[in-house]
Coordinates of C-alpha atoms in Angstrom, one line a residue:
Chain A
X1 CA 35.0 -30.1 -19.1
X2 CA 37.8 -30.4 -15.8
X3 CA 36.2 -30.6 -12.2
X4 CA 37.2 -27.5 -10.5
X5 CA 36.3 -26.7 -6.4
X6 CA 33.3 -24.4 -5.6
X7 CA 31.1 -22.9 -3.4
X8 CA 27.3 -23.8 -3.8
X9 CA 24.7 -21.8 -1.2
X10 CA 21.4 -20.5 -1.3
X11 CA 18.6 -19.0 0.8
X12 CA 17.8 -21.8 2.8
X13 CA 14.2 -20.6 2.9
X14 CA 13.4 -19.4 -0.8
X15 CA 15.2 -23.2 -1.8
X16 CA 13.2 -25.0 0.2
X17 CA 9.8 -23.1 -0.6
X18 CA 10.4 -24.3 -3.6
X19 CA 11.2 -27.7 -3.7
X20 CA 7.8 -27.4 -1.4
X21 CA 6.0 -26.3 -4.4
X22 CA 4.4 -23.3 -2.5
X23 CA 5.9 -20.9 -4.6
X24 CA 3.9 -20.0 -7.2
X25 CA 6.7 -20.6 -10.3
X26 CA 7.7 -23.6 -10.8
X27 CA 10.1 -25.5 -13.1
X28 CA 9.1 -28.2 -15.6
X29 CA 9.5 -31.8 -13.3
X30 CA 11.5 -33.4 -12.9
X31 CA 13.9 -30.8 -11.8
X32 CA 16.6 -29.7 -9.7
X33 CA 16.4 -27.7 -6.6
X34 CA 18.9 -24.8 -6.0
X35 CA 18.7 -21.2 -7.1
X36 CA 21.6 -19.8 -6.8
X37 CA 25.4 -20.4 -6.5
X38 CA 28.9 -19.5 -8.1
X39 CA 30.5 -21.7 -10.6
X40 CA 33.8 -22.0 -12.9
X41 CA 33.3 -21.9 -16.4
X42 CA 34.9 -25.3 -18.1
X43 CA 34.1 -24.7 -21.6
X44 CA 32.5 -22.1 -23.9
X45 CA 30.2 -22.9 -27.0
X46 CA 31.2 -21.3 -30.6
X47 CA 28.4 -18.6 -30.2
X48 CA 29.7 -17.5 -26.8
X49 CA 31.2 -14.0 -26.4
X50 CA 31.6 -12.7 -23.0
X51 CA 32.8 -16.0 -21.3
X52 CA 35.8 -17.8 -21.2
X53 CA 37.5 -21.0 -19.3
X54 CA 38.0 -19.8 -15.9
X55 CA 36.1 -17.2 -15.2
X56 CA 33.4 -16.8 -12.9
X57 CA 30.1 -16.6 -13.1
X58 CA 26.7 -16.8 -11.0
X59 CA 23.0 -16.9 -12.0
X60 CA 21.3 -13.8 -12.4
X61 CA 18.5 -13.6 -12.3
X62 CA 18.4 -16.5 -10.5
X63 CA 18.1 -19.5 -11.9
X64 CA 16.7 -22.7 -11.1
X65 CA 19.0 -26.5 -10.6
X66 CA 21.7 -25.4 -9.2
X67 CA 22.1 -28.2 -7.2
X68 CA 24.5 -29.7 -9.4
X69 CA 28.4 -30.6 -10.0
X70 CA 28.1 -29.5 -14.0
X71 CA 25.8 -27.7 -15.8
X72 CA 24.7 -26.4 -19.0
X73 CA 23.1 -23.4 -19.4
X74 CA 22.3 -20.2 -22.0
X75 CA 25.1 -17.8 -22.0
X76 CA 22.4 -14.7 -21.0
X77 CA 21.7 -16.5 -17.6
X78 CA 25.3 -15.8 -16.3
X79 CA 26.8 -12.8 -14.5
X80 CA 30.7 -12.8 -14.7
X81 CA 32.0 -11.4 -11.7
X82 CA 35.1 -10.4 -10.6
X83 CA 37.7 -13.3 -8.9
X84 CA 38.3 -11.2 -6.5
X85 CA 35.3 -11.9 -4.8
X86 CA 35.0 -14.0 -1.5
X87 CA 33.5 -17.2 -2.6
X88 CA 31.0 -17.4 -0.4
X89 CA 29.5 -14.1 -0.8
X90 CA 29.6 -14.5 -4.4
X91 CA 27.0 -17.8 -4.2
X92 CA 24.8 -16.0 -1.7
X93 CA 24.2 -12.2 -3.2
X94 CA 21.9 -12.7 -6.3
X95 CA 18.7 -13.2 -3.5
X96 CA 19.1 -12.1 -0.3
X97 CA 21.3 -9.2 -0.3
X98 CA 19.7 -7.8 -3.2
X99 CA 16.7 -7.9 -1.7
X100 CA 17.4 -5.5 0.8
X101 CA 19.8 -3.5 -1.4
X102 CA 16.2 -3.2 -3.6
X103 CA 13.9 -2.8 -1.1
X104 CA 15.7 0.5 0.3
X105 CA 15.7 1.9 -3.0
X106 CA 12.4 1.1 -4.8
X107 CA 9.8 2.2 -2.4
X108 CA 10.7 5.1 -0.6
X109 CA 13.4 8.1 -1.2
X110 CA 15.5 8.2 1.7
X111 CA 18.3 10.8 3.0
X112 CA 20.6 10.4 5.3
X113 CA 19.5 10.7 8.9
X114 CA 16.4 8.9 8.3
X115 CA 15.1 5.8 9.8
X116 CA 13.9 2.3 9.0
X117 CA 12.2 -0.3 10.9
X118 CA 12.1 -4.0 10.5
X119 CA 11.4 -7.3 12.3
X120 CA 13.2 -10.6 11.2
X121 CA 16.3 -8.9 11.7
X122 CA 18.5 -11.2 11.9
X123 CA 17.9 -12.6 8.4
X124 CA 20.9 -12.1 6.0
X125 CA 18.3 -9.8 4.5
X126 CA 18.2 -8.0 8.1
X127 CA 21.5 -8.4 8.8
X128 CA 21.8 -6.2 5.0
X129 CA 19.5 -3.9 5.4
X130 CA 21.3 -2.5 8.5
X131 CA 24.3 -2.0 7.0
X132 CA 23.2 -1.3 3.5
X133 CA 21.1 1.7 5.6
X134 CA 24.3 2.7 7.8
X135 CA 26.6 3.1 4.4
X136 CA 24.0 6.0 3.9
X137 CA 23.5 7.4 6.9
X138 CA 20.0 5.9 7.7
X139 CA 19.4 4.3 11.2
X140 CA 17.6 0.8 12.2
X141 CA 15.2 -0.2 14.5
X142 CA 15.0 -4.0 14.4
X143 CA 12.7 -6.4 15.9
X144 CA 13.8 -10.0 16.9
X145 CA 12.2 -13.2 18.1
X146 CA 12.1 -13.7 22.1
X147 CA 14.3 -16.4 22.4
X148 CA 17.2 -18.1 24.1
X149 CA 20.8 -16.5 22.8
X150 CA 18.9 -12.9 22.0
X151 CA 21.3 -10.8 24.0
X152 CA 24.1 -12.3 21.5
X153 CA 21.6 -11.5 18.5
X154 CA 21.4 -8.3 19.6
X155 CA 24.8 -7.4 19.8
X156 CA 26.1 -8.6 16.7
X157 CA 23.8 -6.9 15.2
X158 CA 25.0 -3.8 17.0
X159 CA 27.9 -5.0 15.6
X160 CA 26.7 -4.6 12.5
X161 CA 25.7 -0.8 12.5
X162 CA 22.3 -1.2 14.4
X163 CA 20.8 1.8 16.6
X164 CA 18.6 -0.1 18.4
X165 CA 17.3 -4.1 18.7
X166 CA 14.4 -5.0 20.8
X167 CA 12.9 -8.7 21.5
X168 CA 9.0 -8.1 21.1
X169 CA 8.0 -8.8 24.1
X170 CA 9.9 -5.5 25.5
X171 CA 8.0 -4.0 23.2
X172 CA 4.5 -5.1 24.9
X173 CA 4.4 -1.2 25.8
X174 CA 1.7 1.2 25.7
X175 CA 3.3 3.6 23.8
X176 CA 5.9 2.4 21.6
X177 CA 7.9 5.2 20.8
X178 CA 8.6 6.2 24.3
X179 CA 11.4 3.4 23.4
X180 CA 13.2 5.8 21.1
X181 CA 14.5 9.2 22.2
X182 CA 17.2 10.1 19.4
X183 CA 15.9 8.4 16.3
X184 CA 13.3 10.3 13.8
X185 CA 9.9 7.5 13.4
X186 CA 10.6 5.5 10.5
X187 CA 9.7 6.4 7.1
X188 CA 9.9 2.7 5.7
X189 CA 9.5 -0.9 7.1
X190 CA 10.1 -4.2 6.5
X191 CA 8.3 -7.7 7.6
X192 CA 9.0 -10.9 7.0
X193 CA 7.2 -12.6 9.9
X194 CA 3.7 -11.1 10.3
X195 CA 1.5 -12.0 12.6
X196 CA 1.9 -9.7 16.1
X197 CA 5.6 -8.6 14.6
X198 CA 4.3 -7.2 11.7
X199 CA 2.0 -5.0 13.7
X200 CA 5.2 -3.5 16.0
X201 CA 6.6 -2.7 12.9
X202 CA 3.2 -0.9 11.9
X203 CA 3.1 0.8 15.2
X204 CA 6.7 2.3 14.6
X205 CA 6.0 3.9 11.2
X206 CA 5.8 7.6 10.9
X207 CA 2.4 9.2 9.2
X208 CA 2.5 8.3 5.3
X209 CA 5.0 5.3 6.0
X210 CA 5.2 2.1 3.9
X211 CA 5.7 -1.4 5.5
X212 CA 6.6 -3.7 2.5
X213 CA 6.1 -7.6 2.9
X214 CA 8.8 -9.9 1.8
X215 CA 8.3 -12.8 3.7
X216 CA 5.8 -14.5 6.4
X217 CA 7.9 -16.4 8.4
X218 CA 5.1 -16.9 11.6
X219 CA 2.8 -18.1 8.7
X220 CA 0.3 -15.5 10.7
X221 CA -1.6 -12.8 8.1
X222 CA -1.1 -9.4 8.9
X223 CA -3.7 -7.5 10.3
X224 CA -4.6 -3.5 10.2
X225 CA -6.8 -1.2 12.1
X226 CA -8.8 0.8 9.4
X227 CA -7.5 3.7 11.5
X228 CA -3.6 2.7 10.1
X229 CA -5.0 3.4 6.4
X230 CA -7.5 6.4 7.1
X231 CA -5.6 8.7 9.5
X232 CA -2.3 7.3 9.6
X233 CA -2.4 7.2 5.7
X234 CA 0.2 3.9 6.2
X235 CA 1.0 2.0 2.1
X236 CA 1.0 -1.5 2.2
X237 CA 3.2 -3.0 -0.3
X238 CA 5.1 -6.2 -0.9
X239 CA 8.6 -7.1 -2.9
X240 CA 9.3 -10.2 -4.4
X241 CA 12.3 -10.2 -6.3
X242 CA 10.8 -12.6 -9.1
X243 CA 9.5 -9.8 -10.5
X244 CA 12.7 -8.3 -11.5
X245 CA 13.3 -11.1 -13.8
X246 CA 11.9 -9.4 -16.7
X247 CA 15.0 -8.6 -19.2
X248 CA 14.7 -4.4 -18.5
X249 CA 15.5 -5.4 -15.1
X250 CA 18.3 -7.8 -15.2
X251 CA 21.0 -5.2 -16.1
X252 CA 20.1 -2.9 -13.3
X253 CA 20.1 -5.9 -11.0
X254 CA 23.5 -7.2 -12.3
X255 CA 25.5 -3.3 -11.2
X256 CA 23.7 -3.7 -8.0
X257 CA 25.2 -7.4 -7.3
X258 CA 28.7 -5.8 -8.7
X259 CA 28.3 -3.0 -6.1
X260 CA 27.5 -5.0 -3.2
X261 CA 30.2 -7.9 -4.1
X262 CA 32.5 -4.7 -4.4
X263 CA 31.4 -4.4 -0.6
X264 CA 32.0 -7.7 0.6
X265 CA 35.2 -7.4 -1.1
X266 CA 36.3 -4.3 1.3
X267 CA 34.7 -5.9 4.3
X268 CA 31.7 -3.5 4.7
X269 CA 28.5 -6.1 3.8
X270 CA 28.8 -9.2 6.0
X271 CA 26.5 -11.7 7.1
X272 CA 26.5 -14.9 9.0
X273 CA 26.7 -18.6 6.8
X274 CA 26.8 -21.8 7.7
X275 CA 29.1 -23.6 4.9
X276 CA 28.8 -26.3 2.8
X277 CA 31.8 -27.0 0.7
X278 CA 31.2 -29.7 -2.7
X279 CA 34.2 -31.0 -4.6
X280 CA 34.1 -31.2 -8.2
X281 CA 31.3 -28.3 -8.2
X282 CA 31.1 -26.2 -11.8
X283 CA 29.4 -24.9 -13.9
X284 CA 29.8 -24.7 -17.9
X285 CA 28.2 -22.2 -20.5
X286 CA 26.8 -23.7 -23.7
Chain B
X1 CA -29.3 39.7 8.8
X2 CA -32.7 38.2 7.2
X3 CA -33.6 34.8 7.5
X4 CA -33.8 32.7 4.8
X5 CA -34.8 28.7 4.4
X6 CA -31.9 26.6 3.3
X7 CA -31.1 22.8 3.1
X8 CA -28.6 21.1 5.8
X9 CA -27.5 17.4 5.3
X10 CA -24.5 16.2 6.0
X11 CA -22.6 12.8 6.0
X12 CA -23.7 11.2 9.1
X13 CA -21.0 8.8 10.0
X14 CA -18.9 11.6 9.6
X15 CA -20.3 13.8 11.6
X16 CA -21.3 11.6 14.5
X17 CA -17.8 10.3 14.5
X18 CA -16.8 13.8 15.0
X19 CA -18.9 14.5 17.6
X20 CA -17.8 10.9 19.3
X21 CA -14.3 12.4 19.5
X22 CA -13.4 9.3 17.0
X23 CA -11.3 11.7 15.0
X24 CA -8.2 12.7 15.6
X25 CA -9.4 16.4 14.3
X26 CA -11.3 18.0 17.2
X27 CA -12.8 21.6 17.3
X28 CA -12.0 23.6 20.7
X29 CA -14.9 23.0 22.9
X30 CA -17.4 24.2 23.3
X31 CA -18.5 23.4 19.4
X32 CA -21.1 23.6 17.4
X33 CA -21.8 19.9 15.2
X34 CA -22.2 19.7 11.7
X35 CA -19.6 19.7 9.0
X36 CA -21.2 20.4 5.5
X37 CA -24.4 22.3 4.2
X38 CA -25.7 25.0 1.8
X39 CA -26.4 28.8 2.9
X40 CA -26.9 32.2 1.5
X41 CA -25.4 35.0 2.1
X42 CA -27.0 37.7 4.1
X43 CA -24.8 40.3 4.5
X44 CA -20.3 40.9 3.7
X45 CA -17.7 42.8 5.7
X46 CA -16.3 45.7 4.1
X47 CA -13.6 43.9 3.2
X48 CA -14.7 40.6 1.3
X49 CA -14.2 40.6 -2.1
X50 CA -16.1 37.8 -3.9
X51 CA -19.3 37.3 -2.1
X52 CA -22.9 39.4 -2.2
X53 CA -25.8 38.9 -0.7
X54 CA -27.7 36.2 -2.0
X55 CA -25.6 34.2 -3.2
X56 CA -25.3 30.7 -2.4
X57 CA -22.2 29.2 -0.6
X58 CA -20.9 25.7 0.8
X59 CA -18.1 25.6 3.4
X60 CA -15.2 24.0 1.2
X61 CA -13.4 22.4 2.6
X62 CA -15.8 21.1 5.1
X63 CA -15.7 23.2 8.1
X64 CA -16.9 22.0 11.7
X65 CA -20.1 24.0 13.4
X66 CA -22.5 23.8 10.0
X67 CA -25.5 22.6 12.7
X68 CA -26.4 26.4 13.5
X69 CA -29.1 28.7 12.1
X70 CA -26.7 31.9 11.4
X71 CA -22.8 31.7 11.2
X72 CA -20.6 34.0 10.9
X73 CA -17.2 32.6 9.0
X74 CA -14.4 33.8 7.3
X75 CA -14.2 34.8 3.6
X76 CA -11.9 32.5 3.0
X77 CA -13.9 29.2 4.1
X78 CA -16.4 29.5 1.5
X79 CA -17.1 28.5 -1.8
X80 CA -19.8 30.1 -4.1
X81 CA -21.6 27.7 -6.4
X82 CA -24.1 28.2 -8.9
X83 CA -27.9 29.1 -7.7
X84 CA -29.7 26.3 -9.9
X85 CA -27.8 23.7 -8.1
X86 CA -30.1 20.8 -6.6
X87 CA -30.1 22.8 -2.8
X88 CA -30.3 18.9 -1.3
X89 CA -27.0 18.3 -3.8
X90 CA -25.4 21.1 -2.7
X91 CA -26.0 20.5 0.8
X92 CA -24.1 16.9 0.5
X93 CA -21.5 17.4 -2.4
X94 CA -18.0 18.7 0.1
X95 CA -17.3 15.0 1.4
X96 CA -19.0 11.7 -0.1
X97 CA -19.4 12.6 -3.9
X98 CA -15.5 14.2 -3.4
X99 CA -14.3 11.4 -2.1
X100 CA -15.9 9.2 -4.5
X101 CA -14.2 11.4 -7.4
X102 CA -10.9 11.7 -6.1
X103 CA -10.7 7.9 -4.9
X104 CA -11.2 7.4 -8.6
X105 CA -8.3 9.8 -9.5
X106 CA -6.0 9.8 -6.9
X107 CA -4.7 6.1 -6.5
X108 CA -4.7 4.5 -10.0
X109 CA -4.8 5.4 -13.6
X110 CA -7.9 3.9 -15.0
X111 CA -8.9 4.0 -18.4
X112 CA -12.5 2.9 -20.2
X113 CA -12.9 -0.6 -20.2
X114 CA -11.7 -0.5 -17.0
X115 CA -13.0 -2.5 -13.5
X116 CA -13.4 -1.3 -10.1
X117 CA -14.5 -3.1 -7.1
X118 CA -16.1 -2.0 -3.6
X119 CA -18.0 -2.8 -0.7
X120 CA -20.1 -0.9 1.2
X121 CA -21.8 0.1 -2.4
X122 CA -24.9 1.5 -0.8
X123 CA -23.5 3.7 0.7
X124 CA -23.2 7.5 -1.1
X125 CA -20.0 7.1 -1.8
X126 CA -20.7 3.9 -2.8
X127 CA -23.7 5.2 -5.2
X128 CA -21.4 8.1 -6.1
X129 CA -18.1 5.3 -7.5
X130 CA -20.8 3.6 -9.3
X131 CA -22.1 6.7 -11.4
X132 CA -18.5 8.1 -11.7
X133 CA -17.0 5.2 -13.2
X134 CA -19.7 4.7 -15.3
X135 CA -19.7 8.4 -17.2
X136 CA -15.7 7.0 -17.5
X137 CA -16.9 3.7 -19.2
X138 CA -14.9 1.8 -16.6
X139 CA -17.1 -1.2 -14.7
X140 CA -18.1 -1.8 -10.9
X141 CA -18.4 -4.7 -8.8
X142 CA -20.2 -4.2 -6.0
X143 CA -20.4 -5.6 -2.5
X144 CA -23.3 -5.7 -0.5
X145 CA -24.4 -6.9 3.2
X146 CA -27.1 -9.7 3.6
X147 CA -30.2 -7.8 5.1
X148 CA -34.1 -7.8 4.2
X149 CA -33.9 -5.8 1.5
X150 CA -31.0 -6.9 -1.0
X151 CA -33.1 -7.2 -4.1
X152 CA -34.2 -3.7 -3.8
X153 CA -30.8 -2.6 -3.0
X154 CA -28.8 -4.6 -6.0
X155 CA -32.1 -3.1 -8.6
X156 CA -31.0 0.3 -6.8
X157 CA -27.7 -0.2 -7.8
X158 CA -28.0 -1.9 -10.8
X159 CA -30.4 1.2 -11.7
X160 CA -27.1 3.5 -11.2
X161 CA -25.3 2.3 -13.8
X162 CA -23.6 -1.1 -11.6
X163 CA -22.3 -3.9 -13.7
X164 CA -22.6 -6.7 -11.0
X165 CA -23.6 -6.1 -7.4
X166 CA -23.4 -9.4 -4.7
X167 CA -24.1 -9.8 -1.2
X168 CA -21.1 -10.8 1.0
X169 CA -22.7 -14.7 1.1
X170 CA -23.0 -15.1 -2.5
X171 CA -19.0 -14.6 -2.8
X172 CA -18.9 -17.6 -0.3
X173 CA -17.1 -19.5 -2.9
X174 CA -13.8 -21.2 -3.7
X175 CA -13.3 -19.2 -7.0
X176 CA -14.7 -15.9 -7.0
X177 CA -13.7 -14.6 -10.5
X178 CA -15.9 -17.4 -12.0
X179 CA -18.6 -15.4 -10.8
X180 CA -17.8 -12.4 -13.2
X181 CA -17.8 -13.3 -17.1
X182 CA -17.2 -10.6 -19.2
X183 CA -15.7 -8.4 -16.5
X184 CA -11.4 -8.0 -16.4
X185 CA -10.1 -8.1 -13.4
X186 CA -10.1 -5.1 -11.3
X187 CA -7.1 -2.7 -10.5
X188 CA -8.5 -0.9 -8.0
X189 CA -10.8 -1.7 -5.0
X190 CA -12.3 0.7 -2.3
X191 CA -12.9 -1.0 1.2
X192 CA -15.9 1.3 3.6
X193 CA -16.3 -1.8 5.8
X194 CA -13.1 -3.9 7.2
X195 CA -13.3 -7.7 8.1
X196 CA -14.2 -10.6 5.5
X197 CA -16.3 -7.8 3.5
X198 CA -12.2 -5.8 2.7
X199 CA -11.1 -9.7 2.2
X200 CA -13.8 -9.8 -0.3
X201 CA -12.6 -6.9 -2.0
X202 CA -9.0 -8.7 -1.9
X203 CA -10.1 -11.0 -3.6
X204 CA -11.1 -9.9 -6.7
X205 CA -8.3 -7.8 -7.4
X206 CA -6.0 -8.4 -9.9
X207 CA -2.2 -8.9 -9.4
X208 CA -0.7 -5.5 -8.9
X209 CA -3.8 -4.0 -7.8
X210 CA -4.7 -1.3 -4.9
X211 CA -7.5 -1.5 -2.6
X212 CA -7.8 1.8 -0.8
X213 CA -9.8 2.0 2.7
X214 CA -11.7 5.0 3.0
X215 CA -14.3 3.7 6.2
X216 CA -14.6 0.7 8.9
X217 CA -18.3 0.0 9.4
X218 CA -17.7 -3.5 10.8
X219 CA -15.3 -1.9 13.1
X220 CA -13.1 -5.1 12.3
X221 CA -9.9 -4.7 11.3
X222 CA -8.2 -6.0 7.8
X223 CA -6.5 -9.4 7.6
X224 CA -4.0 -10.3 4.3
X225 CA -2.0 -13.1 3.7
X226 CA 1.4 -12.6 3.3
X227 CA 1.0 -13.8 -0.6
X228 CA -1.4 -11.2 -1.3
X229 CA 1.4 -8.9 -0.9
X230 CA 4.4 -11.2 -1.9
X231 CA 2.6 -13.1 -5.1
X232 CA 0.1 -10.8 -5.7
X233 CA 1.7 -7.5 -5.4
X234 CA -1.1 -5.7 -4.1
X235 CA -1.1 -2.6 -2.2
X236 CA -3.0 -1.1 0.4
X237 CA -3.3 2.2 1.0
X238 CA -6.0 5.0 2.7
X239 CA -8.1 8.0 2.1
X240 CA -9.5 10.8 4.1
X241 CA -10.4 13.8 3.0
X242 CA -8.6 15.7 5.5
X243 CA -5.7 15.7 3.5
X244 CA -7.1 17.7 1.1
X245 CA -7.7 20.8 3.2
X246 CA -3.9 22.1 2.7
X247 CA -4.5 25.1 0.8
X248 CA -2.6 23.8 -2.4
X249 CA -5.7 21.6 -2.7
X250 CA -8.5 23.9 -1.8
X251 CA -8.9 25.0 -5.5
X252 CA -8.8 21.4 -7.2
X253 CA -11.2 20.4 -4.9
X254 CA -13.8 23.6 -5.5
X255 CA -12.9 22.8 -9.4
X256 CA -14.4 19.1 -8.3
X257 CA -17.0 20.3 -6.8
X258 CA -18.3 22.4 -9.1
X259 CA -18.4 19.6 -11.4
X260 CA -19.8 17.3 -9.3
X261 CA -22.8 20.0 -8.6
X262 CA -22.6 19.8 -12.3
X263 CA -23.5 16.4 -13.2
X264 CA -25.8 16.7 -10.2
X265 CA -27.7 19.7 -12.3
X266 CA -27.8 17.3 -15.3
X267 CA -29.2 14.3 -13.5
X268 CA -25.9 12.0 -14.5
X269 CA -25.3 12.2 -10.1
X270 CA -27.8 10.6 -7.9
X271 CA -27.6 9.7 -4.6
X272 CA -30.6 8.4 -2.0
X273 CA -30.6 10.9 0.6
X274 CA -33.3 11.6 3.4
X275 CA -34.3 15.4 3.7
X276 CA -34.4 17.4 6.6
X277 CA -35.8 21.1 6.3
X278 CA -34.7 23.7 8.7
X279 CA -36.4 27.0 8.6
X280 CA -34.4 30.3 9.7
X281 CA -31.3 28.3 8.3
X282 CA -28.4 30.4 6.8
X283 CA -24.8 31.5 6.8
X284 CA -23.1 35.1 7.0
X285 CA -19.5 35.9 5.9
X286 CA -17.5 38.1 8.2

């Protein structure tokens, strides 16, 4: 094996969930923490037949450990993707990103000119969402945090292809959607905070809507007048991408992280890192 | 017209929640109350087709202003059901019974050998689930308040076909499924009541399951963890009957009824009703 120079990043908060132990899968101990990341291959067993020196590859599913200069893994747990690829965005897309590339597709059908609501925007997964959305012609409401430096949150993600961003406390308002005078009520909604901001998102649905849960970053339950289920007919639903890591989904997943490195590549999915470069980072296939 | 003595029940908390003006479904005042119950036919315009004198009819879907001695309705709102249907049945069948039925159908594909679970199981609908599943050979759990009285209820229940049946304090536990032995876990709950008693019904559903709210008689709202939805996968959805009055779904629901009034005729539906006899109580068709 040589030592080559990578990129390793994750989600900051699925990572440390993990190393927490509140997730509910958890690896054999000792382990290592990490999840995902993009690696060089060094060196190829006999058996292996889609790899070779050089190329490179990223975990997907997911995979546990890889906080580590080398490793040793199956062949079936690596993705070869193209070099092409901004490094960064190639050690960050098998969890966030494809979490809101999923979410838009496996819940409810959506045309172009719809709308979508979501708090937490400012999450890669926000910041994805909006844009993923935009490419087809679906509009955003988002919901931030009251906080200092939320006039600069709210314009890049303007930036970014939002309609409209509101702190919640402007949206301490008797009726909501007074707020919106050009945007059809949302069909679809996301939370990852619960709590009070889960509820604004509730309040913004359109009859028959669907919020789905994919994170609780308040650490506050969400809460539902019986009236939201009876005569709003609202779904409740949640996403976790674990479950996709059954072997009929993996394929599916793999075009969908092709497709949206393909739109890193021409500059139209961004989102904000913060960068940690490790020399002599790699992985090997074995 | 002639007179004629009939039978008229209805669902209470329905119909003094429509005369509260708690629904968002209001009559043009001044209106008449009542919203189900069993008449004959006096006399027919010239130009109805499928009714005669002396027959017996139920407004299907339920149709506001039932509380009167003579009405005069459109050909269209009624449905004509069989004269050796139970008069008190018939009187009562357009709302709980239907909901219980297509709560069954309508959310989750359940097969014998199946589990449901619910609160609120005294209630008709409540009494109605229990029965239904049963003829299905799929089990019920069943939730119950703490009141004088329990015993009787749960032998009531029991009685009706009800695998296990609990008061809210006796799931006061730190692992409710030890409570059930030979019961799987259900994939499909129904929630009348809101507060710990839908937490309840949370609980004992398995991963990927749906609990559907149909009622709030705590008047308190529903609180879930963020993991119930993440984790757990469950959804949460609502049912009124409302829905169903589009005309596509008049005749599957008069195909329901007529087999609930069925089962009714056979003695396989029971539900604990209190009577109330009106004389000089009947409908007309215009």
């Amino acid at each position: 094996m040589s030592a080559s120079k990578c990129w390793q990043l994750q989600s900051i908060p699925l990572t440390l969930n993990r190393i927490e132990g509140v997730y509910p899968v958890r690896p054999p101990l000792p382990a290592v923490g990490g999840y995902e990341g993009v690696g060089e291959v060094l060196s190829v067993g006999s058996a292996v037949k889609h790899f070779s020196p050089g190329d490179w590859v990223i975990p997907s599913p997911p995979s546990s450990g890889m906080w580590q200069t080398y490793t040793v893994k199956e062949e079936s747990v690596w993705h070869k993707i193209s070099k092409d690829s901004p490094v960064e965005y190639a050690a960050t897309i098998t969890v966030n990103p494809l979490t809101s590339l999923r979410m838009l597709q496996d819940f409810v059908t959506l045309n172009s000119g719809d709308c979508i609501v979501q708090n937490g925007a400012t999450s890669i997964v926000g910041q994805c969402i909006i844009q993923l959305a935009r490419l087809r012609g679906i509009h955003s409401i988002n919901i931030i945090r009251d906080r200092a430096g939320s006039d600069e949150a709210k314009e890049m993600l303007k930036r970014l292809g939002a309609d409209e961003v509101f702190t919640e406390s402007q949206l301490e308002v008797k009726n909501i959607k007074d707020l919106l005078t050009n945007l059809p009520e949302p069909a679809l909604g996301f939370n990852c905070v619960g709590g009070n901001s889960a509820s604004l998102v509730l309040k913004f649905l359109r009859h028959g809507g669907t919020m789905v849960t994919y994170g609780g970053m308040s650490k506050k339950p969400i809460t539902v007048s019986t009236s939201s289920f009876i005569f709003k007919d609202l779904s409740l639903r949640g996403f976790w991408l674990q479950k996709l890591m059954n072997p009929d989904k993996v394929n599916e997943s793999r075009n969908m992280i092709d497709h949206l490195l393909c739109l890193a590549r021409e500059g139209k999915l961004k989102y904000e890192m913060e960068l940690v470069s490790f020399d002599d980072f790699s992985y090997g296939i074995g």
